[in-house]
Coordinates of C-alpha atoms in Angstrom, one line a residue:
M16 CA 125.5 -28.6 137.8
A17 CA 126.9 -32.2 135.6
K18 CA 130.2 -33.7 137.6
L19 CA 132.7 -36.4 136.6
L20 CA 132.5 -39.3 139.4
A21 CA 134.7 -41.7 137.3
V22 CA 137.4 -41.9 134.4
N23 CA 137.8 -45.2 132.9
V24 CA 139.8 -47.0 130.5
G25 CA 140.8 -50.4 129.7
L26 CA 142.7 -51.6 126.7
P27 CA 140.7 -54.5 125.0
Q28 CA 141.7 -58.3 126.2
D29 CA 140.2 -61.5 125.3
I30 CA 137.6 -63.2 127.1
A31 CA 136.0 -67.0 126.6
W32 CA 131.9 -66.6 125.7
H33 CA 130.1 -70.3 124.4
G34 CA 133.0 -72.0 123.6
R35 CA 134.1 -68.9 121.8
T36 CA 136.7 -65.8 122.0
V37 CA 135.7 -62.6 121.8
H38 CA 138.7 -59.2 121.7
T39 CA 137.0 -56.8 123.6
G40 CA 137.5 -53.1 125.1
V41 CA 134.4 -53.5 127.3
W42 CA 135.9 -53.7 130.5
K43 CA 137.0 -50.8 132.0
Q44 CA 138.8 -50.1 135.2
P45 CA 138.5 -46.3 137.1
V46 CA 141.8 -44.7 137.1
T47 CA 143.0 -42.3 139.6
G48 CA 144.4 -38.8 138.8
P49 CA 144.8 -36.3 134.9
R50 CA 144.2 -39.0 132.4
M51 CA 145.2 -37.2 128.8
V52 CA 141.8 -37.0 126.3
R53 CA 143.1 -37.7 122.8
R54 CA 141.3 -37.3 119.8
L55 CA 140.3 -41.0 118.9
N56 CA 140.6 -42.4 122.9
I57 CA 141.7 -41.8 126.6
D58 CA 145.4 -42.3 127.2
G59 CA 145.0 -46.4 128.3
D60 CA 142.0 -47.1 126.6
G61 CA 141.1 -48.8 123.4
Q62 CA 138.8 -50.9 121.4
G63 CA 138.5 -54.5 120.6
D64 CA 135.6 -54.1 117.3
L65 CA 136.7 -51.0 115.2
Q66 CA 133.9 -51.6 113.4
G67 CA 131.2 -51.1 116.0
H68 CA 133.3 -48.7 118.3
G69 CA 135.8 -46.0 118.5
G70 CA 136.9 -44.1 116.1
E71 CA 136.6 -39.9 116.2
H72 CA 133.0 -39.7 116.4
R73 CA 132.7 -42.6 118.6
A74 CA 135.7 -41.6 121.1
V75 CA 134.5 -41.3 124.4
L76 CA 131.4 -43.1 125.8
V77 CA 129.4 -41.7 129.0
Y78 CA 126.8 -43.3 131.5
Q79 CA 125.2 -41.3 134.1
L80 CA 124.7 -42.6 138.3
D81 CA 121.7 -42.0 137.4
S82 CA 121.1 -45.3 134.7
Y83 CA 123.5 -46.9 137.2
R84 CA 120.5 -46.7 140.4
Y85 CA 117.9 -47.2 137.9
W86 CA 119.4 -50.8 136.3
Q87 CA 120.1 -51.4 139.7
E88 CA 116.9 -51.3 140.7
R89 CA 115.4 -52.6 138.4
L90 CA 117.9 -55.9 137.9
G91 CA 117.8 -56.2 141.8
R92 CA 121.6 -56.3 141.7
D93 CA 124.6 -54.3 144.6
D94 CA 127.4 -55.0 142.7
F95 CA 128.1 -52.9 140.5
V96 CA 131.4 -50.5 140.1
F97 CA 132.2 -47.2 138.5
G98 CA 133.2 -48.6 134.0
Q99 CA 129.3 -51.7 135.1
F100 CA 128.5 -50.8 131.3
G101 CA 131.5 -49.6 129.4
E102 CA 131.6 -46.1 129.8
N103 CA 134.7 -44.1 129.8
F104 CA 132.5 -41.5 132.2
T105 CA 130.7 -42.2 134.3
V106 CA 129.1 -38.7 134.7
D107 CA 126.5 -37.1 137.5
G108 CA 124.3 -35.5 135.7
L109 CA 123.5 -35.4 132.3
P110 CA 120.4 -37.7 131.2
D111 CA 120.1 -39.0 127.8
D112 CA 116.6 -37.2 128.1
E113 CA 117.7 -33.7 128.3
V114 CA 121.0 -34.2 126.4
C115 CA 121.2 -33.3 123.3
V116 CA 123.1 -34.6 120.1
G117 CA 125.4 -31.3 119.2
D118 CA 125.6 -30.2 122.0
R119 CA 129.2 -29.0 123.5
Y120 CA 131.3 -29.5 126.4
R121 CA 134.5 -28.1 128.8
I122 CA 135.5 -31.4 131.5
G123 CA 139.1 -30.2 133.0
E124 CA 141.2 -29.0 130.1
A125 CA 139.3 -31.0 126.9
T126 CA 135.7 -29.9 125.0
F127 CA 133.7 -32.5 123.4
E128 CA 130.8 -32.6 121.2
V129 CA 127.7 -35.3 121.9
T130 CA 127.9 -36.9 118.4
Q131 CA 125.2 -40.0 118.6
P132 CA 124.0 -42.4 121.2
R133 CA 125.4 -45.4 122.2
V134 CA 125.0 -48.6 119.5
T135 CA 124.3 -51.1 121.4
C136 CA 125.6 -55.2 120.8
Y137 CA 126.0 -57.9 122.2
R138 CA 129.6 -57.5 124.1
V139 CA 127.6 -54.7 126.7
G140 CA 125.6 -58.0 127.9
L141 CA 128.6 -59.9 128.2
R142 CA 129.7 -57.7 130.5
M143 CA 127.4 -57.4 132.9
G144 CA 126.1 -61.3 132.8
E145 CA 122.8 -60.3 131.4
P146 CA 122.5 -61.1 127.4
R147 CA 119.4 -59.3 127.4
M148 CA 120.7 -55.5 128.1
A149 CA 121.4 -54.4 124.5
A150 CA 117.3 -55.0 124.2
L151 CA 116.8 -53.1 127.9
L152 CA 119.6 -50.0 127.0
V153 CA 117.0 -49.0 124.1
S154 CA 113.9 -50.4 125.5
H155 CA 114.3 -48.4 128.4
R156 CA 115.9 -45.7 126.1
R157 CA 118.7 -45.5 128.5
P158 CA 121.3 -45.9 125.8
G159 CA 124.6 -43.2 126.7
F160 CA 125.6 -41.7 124.4
Y161 CA 129.8 -40.5 122.9
L162 CA 131.6 -37.5 121.9
R163 CA 133.7 -36.3 120.0
V164 CA 137.9 -34.4 121.3
L165 CA 136.8 -31.2 119.8
T166 CA 139.6 -29.9 121.9
E167 CA 142.5 -32.2 123.6
G168 CA 143.5 -31.7 127.2
R169 CA 143.2 -33.5 131.1
V170 CA 140.9 -35.1 132.8
E171 CA 140.2 -36.3 136.0
A172 CA 137.1 -37.6 138.6
G173 CA 135.8 -34.8 140.0
D174 CA 136.1 -32.7 137.3
E175 CA 132.8 -30.8 136.7
I176 CA 131.1 -30.8 133.4
V177 CA 130.4 -27.2 131.9
R178 CA 128.1 -27.2 128.7
I179 CA 129.5 -24.1 126.8
E180 CA 126.9 -24.8 123.1
R181 CA 124.0 -26.6 122.3
G182 CA 123.4 -28.4 119.2
P183 CA 120.9 -27.2 116.7
Q184 CA 117.5 -29.1 116.6
G185 CA 117.3 -29.7 120.2
M186 CA 117.3 -33.1 119.8
T187 CA 118.3 -34.9 122.6
V188 CA 119.9 -38.5 122.7
A189 CA 117.5 -40.2 124.0
E190 CA 114.7 -39.4 121.0
I191 CA 117.4 -39.3 118.5
D192 CA 118.4 -43.0 119.3
A193 CA 114.4 -44.0 119.2
L194 CA 114.2 -42.7 115.7
L195 CA 116.2 -45.2 114.6
Y196 CA 115.7 -48.1 116.6
L197 CA 111.5 -47.8 118.0
P198 CA 108.8 -47.9 115.7
G199 CA 107.7 -45.0 115.2
H200 CA 110.1 -43.3 112.5
S201 CA 108.7 -39.7 112.2
R202 CA 109.5 -38.0 108.9
E203 CA 109.1 -35.0 110.4
R204 CA 112.4 -35.3 113.6
L205 CA 114.0 -37.5 111.3
A206 CA 114.2 -34.8 108.3
R207 CA 115.1 -32.0 111.8
A208 CA 117.9 -34.9 112.5
L209 CA 119.8 -34.5 109.6
L210 CA 120.0 -31.1 109.7
I211 CA 122.4 -31.7 112.7
P212 CA 125.7 -31.3 111.3
A213 CA 127.8 -32.9 114.4
L214 CA 125.1 -36.5 114.1
S215 CA 127.6 -39.2 113.4
P216 CA 128.1 -40.2 109.8
G217 CA 126.6 -43.7 110.6
W218 CA 124.4 -42.3 112.2
Q219 CA 123.1 -40.0 109.2
T220 CA 123.6 -42.8 106.7
S221 CA 120.8 -45.4 108.6
L222 CA 118.3 -42.3 109.1
R223 CA 118.4 -40.6 105.6
A224 CA 117.7 -44.8 105.0
L225 CA 114.7 -44.3 106.6
L226 CA 113.8 -40.9 105.8
D227 CA 113.7 -42.2 102.4
Q228 CA 112.0 -45.8 103.0
A229 CA 109.8 -45.9 100.1
A230 CA 106.0 -47.0 101.2
T231 CA 104.3 -50.5 101.0
P232 CA 101.9 -52.1 100.3
A233 CA 98.7 -51.3 103.2
G234 CA 99.8 -54.4 105.7
A235 CA 102.9 -55.0 105.0
P236 CA 105.2 -54.2 107.4
A237 CA 108.4 -52.0 105.7
G238 CA 110.4 -53.0 108.6
N239 CA 113.6 -50.8 109.3
A240 CA 115.7 -48.9 106.6
G241 CA 118.0 -47.3 108.7
L242 CA 119.2 -51.3 110.5
V243 CA 118.7 -53.4 107.5
P244 CA 121.1 -55.8 106.1
A245 CA 121.5 -55.3 102.3
T246 CA 121.2 -58.7 101.6
A247 CA 117.6 -58.7 103.8
A248 CA 116.8 -55.6 101.9
G249 CA 114.1 -55.7 98.8
P250 CA 110.3 -55.0 98.3
P251 CA 107.6 -57.2 100.1
A252 CA 107.1 -61.2 98.3
A253 CA 104.9 -62.0 95.9
W254 CA 103.6 -64.9 97.6
S255 CA 104.5 -66.8 101.0
G256 CA 106.1 -70.0 101.1
F257 CA 106.2 -72.1 97.8
R258 CA 103.1 -72.2 94.9
P259 CA 103.5 -74.5 91.8
L260 CA 104.7 -73.1 88.9
R261 CA 104.4 -75.1 85.4
V262 CA 107.9 -75.6 83.3
T263 CA 107.0 -74.7 79.7
R264 CA 110.4 -75.1 77.6
V265 CA 114.1 -76.1 79.1
D266 CA 116.9 -75.2 76.8
V267 CA 120.5 -75.1 76.9
E268 CA 122.7 -72.9 77.0
S269 CA 125.9 -74.2 77.2
E270 CA 127.3 -77.1 78.0
S271 CA 127.3 -76.9 81.9
V272 CA 124.4 -73.7 81.9
F273 CA 120.2 -74.7 81.2
S274 CA 117.4 -73.0 81.0
L275 CA 113.7 -73.0 82.4
T276 CA 110.9 -71.8 81.4
L277 CA 107.6 -71.3 83.9
E278 CA 104.6 -69.6 83.9
D279 CA 101.0 -70.3 86.0
P280 CA 99.4 -73.4 86.2
G281 CA 96.1 -72.0 85.5
G282 CA 97.5 -69.0 82.8
A283 CA 97.8 -66.0 84.8
A284 CA 100.5 -63.6 84.7
L285 CA 103.1 -63.8 87.1
P286 CA 104.0 -61.1 89.7
A287 CA 106.7 -58.7 87.9
A288 CA 110.1 -59.8 89.7
L289 CA 113.0 -57.3 90.3
P290 CA 115.7 -57.4 86.9
G291 CA 118.6 -59.6 89.5
Q292 CA 116.4 -61.2 91.7
F293 CA 115.7 -65.2 92.3
L294 CA 113.8 -67.6 92.5
T295 CA 114.0 -70.8 95.7
L296 CA 113.5 -73.8 94.3
R297 CA 111.2 -76.9 96.6
M298 CA 111.7 -80.4 95.7
H299 CA 111.1 -83.8 96.7
P300 CA 113.6 -86.1 94.5
D301 CA 112.8 -90.4 95.0
G302 CA 110.7 -89.5 98.3
G303 CA 113.9 -88.3 100.0
P304 CA 114.8 -84.9 102.1
P305 CA 113.7 -81.4 100.1
L306 CA 116.4 -80.5 98.1
V307 CA 116.3 -76.0 98.2
R308 CA 117.9 -73.9 95.7
S309 CA 117.9 -70.9 94.5
Y310 CA 118.1 -69.6 91.2
S311 CA 118.5 -66.0 89.6
L312 CA 116.3 -64.9 87.2
S313 CA 117.8 -64.4 83.4
G314 CA 114.8 -63.1 81.3
P315 CA 113.1 -59.9 80.5
P316 CA 111.7 -58.5 84.3
G317 CA 108.2 -57.8 84.5
A318 CA 107.7 -60.2 81.6
A319 CA 104.0 -62.8 82.6
R320 CA 106.5 -65.4 82.3
Y321 CA 110.1 -66.4 84.2
R322 CA 113.0 -67.7 82.9
L323 CA 116.0 -69.1 85.3
S324 CA 119.1 -70.5 84.8
V325 CA 120.7 -73.6 86.2
K326 CA 124.5 -74.9 85.8
R327 CA 125.3 -78.2 86.3
E328 CA 127.0 -78.7 89.1
P329 CA 129.5 -82.1 88.3
H330 CA 127.7 -83.6 91.9
G331 CA 125.2 -81.2 92.3
A332 CA 122.1 -82.8 93.8
A333 CA 119.3 -80.5 92.9
S334 CA 121.0 -78.7 89.3
G335 CA 121.5 -82.5 88.4
H336 CA 117.8 -84.1 88.8
L337 CA 116.9 -81.0 87.1
R338 CA 118.7 -81.3 84.4
A339 CA 117.8 -85.2 84.2
H340 CA 114.3 -85.5 84.5
V341 CA 112.5 -82.6 84.1
R342 CA 110.5 -81.6 81.2
A343 CA 108.2 -79.3 79.8
G344 CA 104.9 -79.7 81.3
D345 CA 106.4 -80.6 85.3
L346 CA 105.1 -79.2 88.2
L347 CA 107.6 -77.2 90.9
E348 CA 107.6 -76.3 93.5
F349 CA 109.0 -72.0 94.2
A350 CA 108.7 -69.4 96.4
A351 CA 108.7 -65.9 95.4
P352 CA 111.3 -63.8 93.8
R353 CA 113.8 -62.9 96.4
G354 CA 116.7 -60.4 96.8
A355 CA 118.5 -57.3 96.9
F356 CA 121.0 -57.2 93.9
T357 CA 119.2 -55.6 91.6
L358 CA 119.3 -52.7 89.0
E359 CA 118.9 -49.4 91.3
A360 CA 117.4 -46.1 88.7
G361 CA 119.8 -43.3 87.6
D362 CA 122.3 -41.6 85.3
N363 CA 125.0 -43.4 86.7
P364 CA 127.0 -45.4 84.0
V365 CA 126.5 -49.5 84.4
L366 CA 129.3 -52.1 84.5
L367 CA 127.3 -55.7 84.6
M368 CA 130.6 -57.4 85.5
S369 CA 129.7 -61.2 86.1
A370 CA 131.9 -64.9 84.9
G371 CA 130.2 -68.0 84.4
I372 CA 126.9 -68.7 86.0
G373 CA 126.7 -65.8 87.2
A374 CA 125.4 -63.8 83.8
T375 CA 122.1 -64.6 84.5
P376 CA 121.4 -62.0 87.2
V377 CA 123.2 -58.9 85.3
L378 CA 121.5 -60.7 82.1
A379 CA 118.4 -59.8 83.4
M380 CA 119.3 -56.3 83.7
L381 CA 120.3 -55.5 80.6
Y382 CA 117.2 -57.1 79.6
A383 CA 116.0 -53.8 81.8
L384 CA 117.7 -51.5 80.5
A385 CA 117.3 -52.5 76.9
A386 CA 114.3 -52.3 76.9
E387 CA 113.9 -48.8 78.6
R388 CA 116.3 -48.1 74.9
S389 CA 118.1 -46.2 78.1
T390 CA 120.5 -43.7 77.2
R391 CA 123.0 -44.6 80.2
E392 CA 127.0 -45.5 79.8
V393 CA 126.8 -49.6 79.8
W394 CA 129.6 -52.4 80.2
W395 CA 129.5 -55.4 79.4
L396 CA 131.7 -57.7 81.0
Y397 CA 132.5 -61.0 80.8
G398 CA 134.6 -63.7 81.6
A399 CA 134.4 -67.8 80.2
R400 CA 136.8 -70.8 80.2
D401 CA 135.8 -70.5 75.7
G402 CA 133.1 -70.8 73.4
T403 CA 131.4 -73.9 74.7
E404 CA 131.1 -72.3 78.1
H405 CA 129.4 -68.8 76.7
P406 CA 126.0 -68.7 77.4
F407 CA 123.8 -65.6 76.0
A408 CA 126.2 -65.2 74.0
Q409 CA 124.1 -64.5 71.3
E410 CA 121.2 -63.0 73.7
S411 CA 123.5 -60.1 75.0
G412 CA 125.2 -59.3 71.7
A413 CA 121.3 -58.3 70.2
L414 CA 120.6 -56.8 73.8
L415 CA 123.4 -54.6 73.5
A416 CA 122.6 -53.4 70.8
R417 CA 119.9 -51.5 71.2
L418 CA 121.9 -49.2 73.9
P419 CA 123.5 -46.4 72.3
H420 CA 126.6 -46.4 74.7
A421 CA 126.6 -50.0 74.9
R422 CA 130.1 -51.7 75.1
E423 CA 131.5 -55.5 76.1
H424 CA 134.8 -56.8 76.6
V425 CA 134.4 -60.7 76.9
C426 CA 137.7 -62.7 78.0
Y427 CA 138.3 -67.0 77.3
S428 CA 140.9 -68.3 79.9
R429 CA 141.5 -71.1 77.9
P430 CA 139.9 -70.6 74.1
T431 CA 140.0 -73.5 72.0
A432 CA 140.9 -73.5 68.2
A433 CA 137.7 -72.7 67.3
D434 CA 137.1 -69.6 69.6
R435 CA 137.9 -66.6 67.1
P436 CA 139.6 -64.0 68.6
G437 CA 138.0 -60.4 68.4
V438 CA 135.3 -61.8 67.6
D439 CA 133.7 -64.7 69.8
Y440 CA 136.2 -62.5 73.3
Q441 CA 138.7 -60.1 73.0
T442 CA 141.0 -60.9 75.4
H443 CA 142.9 -64.3 75.9
G444 CA 142.6 -64.4 79.8
R445 CA 140.4 -63.9 82.7
L446 CA 138.4 -60.4 83.8
S447 CA 140.7 -59.4 86.3
G448 CA 141.7 -55.8 87.6
G449 CA 144.9 -55.0 85.0
L450 CA 142.3 -55.5 82.2
L451 CA 139.8 -52.5 84.4
G452 CA 142.7 -50.2 84.9
R453 CA 143.7 -50.9 80.3
L454 CA 139.9 -50.6 79.7
G455 CA 139.6 -47.5 81.1
V456 CA 136.0 -48.1 83.5
P457 CA 135.0 -44.6 84.6
R458 CA 135.0 -44.1 88.4
G459 CA 131.6 -42.5 88.7
A460 CA 130.0 -46.1 87.7
D461 CA 127.1 -48.4 89.3
V462 CA 129.0 -51.9 89.8
Y463 CA 127.2 -55.0 89.8
L464 CA 129.1 -58.0 90.3
C465 CA 128.8 -62.0 90.4
G466 CA 130.1 -65.2 89.3
P467 CA 132.4 -68.0 91.2
S468 CA 134.1 -67.3 94.7
A469 CA 137.8 -66.5 93.5
F470 CA 136.3 -64.1 91.7
M471 CA 134.1 -62.9 93.7
T472 CA 137.4 -62.1 96.6
E473 CA 139.6 -60.3 93.7
L474 CA 137.4 -58.3 91.8
P475 CA 135.4 -55.9 94.4
A476 CA 139.1 -54.8 95.6
A477 CA 140.4 -54.5 92.1
L478 CA 137.4 -52.2 91.5
A479 CA 138.5 -50.0 94.4
E480 CA 142.1 -50.3 93.2
A481 CA 140.7 -48.6 90.3
G482 CA 138.8 -46.1 91.7
L483 CA 135.4 -47.0 91.7
A484 CA 133.2 -46.5 95.4
P485 CA 132.6 -49.0 97.4
G486 CA 129.8 -48.1 98.1
R487 CA 128.5 -48.3 93.9
I488 CA 129.8 -51.9 94.6
H489 CA 127.3 -54.5 94.0
T490 CA 127.8 -57.8 94.8
E491 CA 125.4 -60.8 94.5
V492 CA 127.0 -64.6 96.1
F493 CA 125.7 -67.5 95.3
G494 CA 125.3 -69.9 98.2
A495 CA 126.4 -68.7 101.5
G496 CA 126.5 -65.5 101.8
P497 CA 129.9 -64.2 104.1
A498 CA 129.3 -64.3 108.4
S499 CA 129.7 -61.3 110.4
T500 CA 130.4 -62.2 113.9
P501 CA 132.1 -58.9 115.3
G502 CA 134.3 -59.2 118.4
L503 CA 135.0 -62.9 118.1
A504 CA 138.5 -64.0 117.4
D505 CA 139.2 -65.5 113.6
V506 CA 137.6 -69.3 113.3
P507 CA 139.1 -71.4 110.6
A508 CA 135.1 -71.3 108.4
R509 CA 134.4 -75.0 107.8
P510 CA 131.6 -76.4 106.1
V511 CA 127.9 -77.4 107.0
H512 CA 126.7 -79.7 108.7
L513 CA 124.1 -81.5 111.2
P514 CA 124.7 -80.2 114.9
A515 CA 126.5 -82.6 117.4
G516 CA 124.6 -84.9 119.0
P517 CA 121.2 -86.9 118.3
P518 CA 118.5 -84.9 116.0
G519 CA 115.7 -83.1 117.5
T520 CA 112.5 -84.1 117.3
G521 CA 111.2 -80.2 116.7
P522 CA 109.6 -79.1 113.0
A523 CA 113.2 -78.9 109.5
V524 CA 114.6 -75.9 109.5
T525 CA 115.7 -75.6 106.1
F526 CA 118.8 -73.5 105.3
A527 CA 117.9 -72.2 101.9
R528 CA 121.0 -70.8 100.6
S529 CA 123.8 -73.4 102.5
G530 CA 121.4 -76.9 101.6
L531 CA 121.3 -78.2 104.7
T532 CA 118.0 -78.8 106.4
V533 CA 118.0 -79.8 110.1
P534 CA 115.1 -80.3 112.5
W535 CA 114.7 -78.2 115.3
D536 CA 115.7 -79.4 119.0
P537 CA 114.0 -76.6 121.5
D538 CA 117.7 -76.5 123.5
Y539 CA 118.7 -74.1 120.9
A540 CA 117.7 -70.7 122.8
S541 CA 117.1 -68.8 119.2
L542 CA 117.2 -69.8 115.0
L543 CA 120.8 -68.1 115.4
D544 CA 122.1 -70.3 117.9
L545 CA 121.3 -73.5 115.6
A546 CA 122.6 -72.0 113.1
E547 CA 126.1 -71.7 114.8
A548 CA 125.6 -75.4 115.9
C549 CA 125.7 -76.3 112.0
D550 CA 128.7 -73.7 110.8
V551 CA 125.7 -72.4 108.7
P552 CA 127.2 -68.1 108.2
V553 CA 125.4 -65.8 110.4
R554 CA 125.8 -62.0 110.2
W555 CA 124.3 -60.6 114.1
S556 CA 125.3 -58.0 116.4
C557 CA 123.4 -57.6 119.7
R558 CA 121.6 -61.2 120.0
T559 CA 118.7 -59.6 121.8
G560 CA 116.4 -58.4 118.6
V561 CA 117.4 -54.4 118.3
C562 CA 120.4 -54.0 115.6
H563 CA 119.0 -56.5 112.9
S564 CA 122.0 -57.1 111.7
C565 CA 120.6 -60.9 111.7
E566 CA 117.3 -60.2 109.9
S567 CA 117.1 -63.0 106.7
G568 CA 114.7 -63.8 103.9
L569 CA 111.8 -66.3 105.5
L570 CA 110.6 -68.1 102.4
S571 CA 108.1 -70.9 103.9
G572 CA 107.1 -71.5 107.9
G573 CA 106.1 -68.7 111.1
V574 CA 108.7 -68.4 113.8
G575 CA 107.5 -67.5 117.0
Y576 CA 110.0 -64.8 119.3
A577 CA 111.5 -64.8 122.9
P578 CA 112.7 -61.9 123.5
E579 CA 109.7 -59.8 121.1
P580 CA 111.6 -57.5 118.6
V581 CA 111.7 -53.6 119.7
D582 CA 110.9 -53.1 115.8
A583 CA 109.9 -55.7 113.8
P584 CA 111.1 -57.0 110.9
A585 CA 110.1 -56.2 106.7
D586 CA 107.3 -58.6 106.1
G587 CA 108.3 -61.7 104.6
N588 CA 111.6 -61.2 107.3
I589 CA 112.8 -63.0 110.2
L590 CA 115.6 -62.2 113.1
I591 CA 117.2 -65.3 114.1
C592 CA 118.7 -64.2 116.6
C593 CA 115.5 -64.3 118.9
S594 CA 113.1 -66.4 116.8
Q595 CA 112.1 -70.1 117.3
P596 CA 109.9 -71.7 114.6
R597 CA 106.4 -73.0 115.1
D598 CA 106.4 -75.5 111.8
E599 CA 109.1 -76.7 109.2
L600 CA 111.2 -73.5 108.2
V601 CA 112.6 -72.5 104.7
L602 CA 115.4 -69.4 105.4
D603 CA 116.9 -67.3 103.1
L604 CA 120.8 -68.4 104.6

């Protein structure tokens, strides 16, 4: 008979870590006497990061005495106390390779249902004083698991644990954990796991993504679709590193926007790009340090040539050099088309919403819809300052005319006397949330949104308020994306910069979206550490090669891993939390 050995609780607290402050509830202490277990947690307990922990399906975390003994021997430690692994229930019995997701148990007055394995993050390593712990729990198949509270009631140490119902499909916690995190991802077992009603929604989403993962070319690792962040998704790159392309045309689109048409120098057709993807350009003007910038493709997808469009920024080194010096016949170096901001197939209405230079990726989507004579309802919503800053006006109009169910609405924030209301634009003002309600945009639409930072801050919330599902709102951010640093106390965003101290002597590392090149210093444990030292926005959670939150595009160069990832990233991507450069790198960060 399994037994509850300890009930452990703790409220979130601030912990100093690597010069930062982590708000975490991973420190749990055993309590005596009965404790009330409620739908979301145990009296006296709390979680610091409700994105990754807590909630109805993660109300109570369980870890086993047998795993305590295993880790004591494996790590050579004898200082463990109950609650050491951040668990609420320390139990004798209930091993991960026997307990099944969907099993139901009675403990004291309460009843519970097993919903998912533990999602490991860096905070269990922080509590253990062992940075590798997140990876070790997964690779050694001892994660522990979460319970949902079916019936609230009092529990206390010493209570017997009685299984009252076996979960359907008979799939153990260790098996479900391995399906997501370890290589293999058996389609048959993924399908079985998705038949378990008790499996938490987050795990269902991840396992469904793995089941639906498209086949990739032979020899190209597909990566882990259940874990990879949206910013790192997308098909494998058509070529590695940078290759020369010849400029065949330079066209002025507006006062500040111009386009470059590119071809293969040998006349071969270029690999097809998906509508919405971008190219990354590398230049060495005047023999100085490299300038690396990414620009969206704005021409017809699948064409034998590429067209990218650039906004001339007032103090933009790269855009200024291109506009002033690049002419037809010049060769420029480009990495292959990339990006996950791409048009998805389907029958739903499509909202292509943009402002300023943000029109470029959605214009490529409009080309794709027009080429197939799509019968979908297509909305083209665009905002500009005035007619002189309205690129692709005639081009987009001609494409919309080829679609049977197209609607267009253009906003000028400061129209000139030459701009004709009702002809050149429909609304004097900005493209805003209030306007969306008045236009009656369809709530079931797939939305593709791109524009300046203020536009991108306001519009997603406005769309959600208008009743559009957040999961259907796709965004593209020019420049560095938003950071995700779970549990860290809010730190004001700072401009990217060179790291403090003398420069490193290793290969150059370029953060393409941030426009920064830094020599590598082996004193950094990983590329993630280097990025953080430069205030480059990054995403991470486990910091040991398990969760793939940090997965990023590798535009050129090669890396080594220490430690090795638990499951390999997609071809052309790397995990920056556990990798180090072998030679010069260009990262899509």
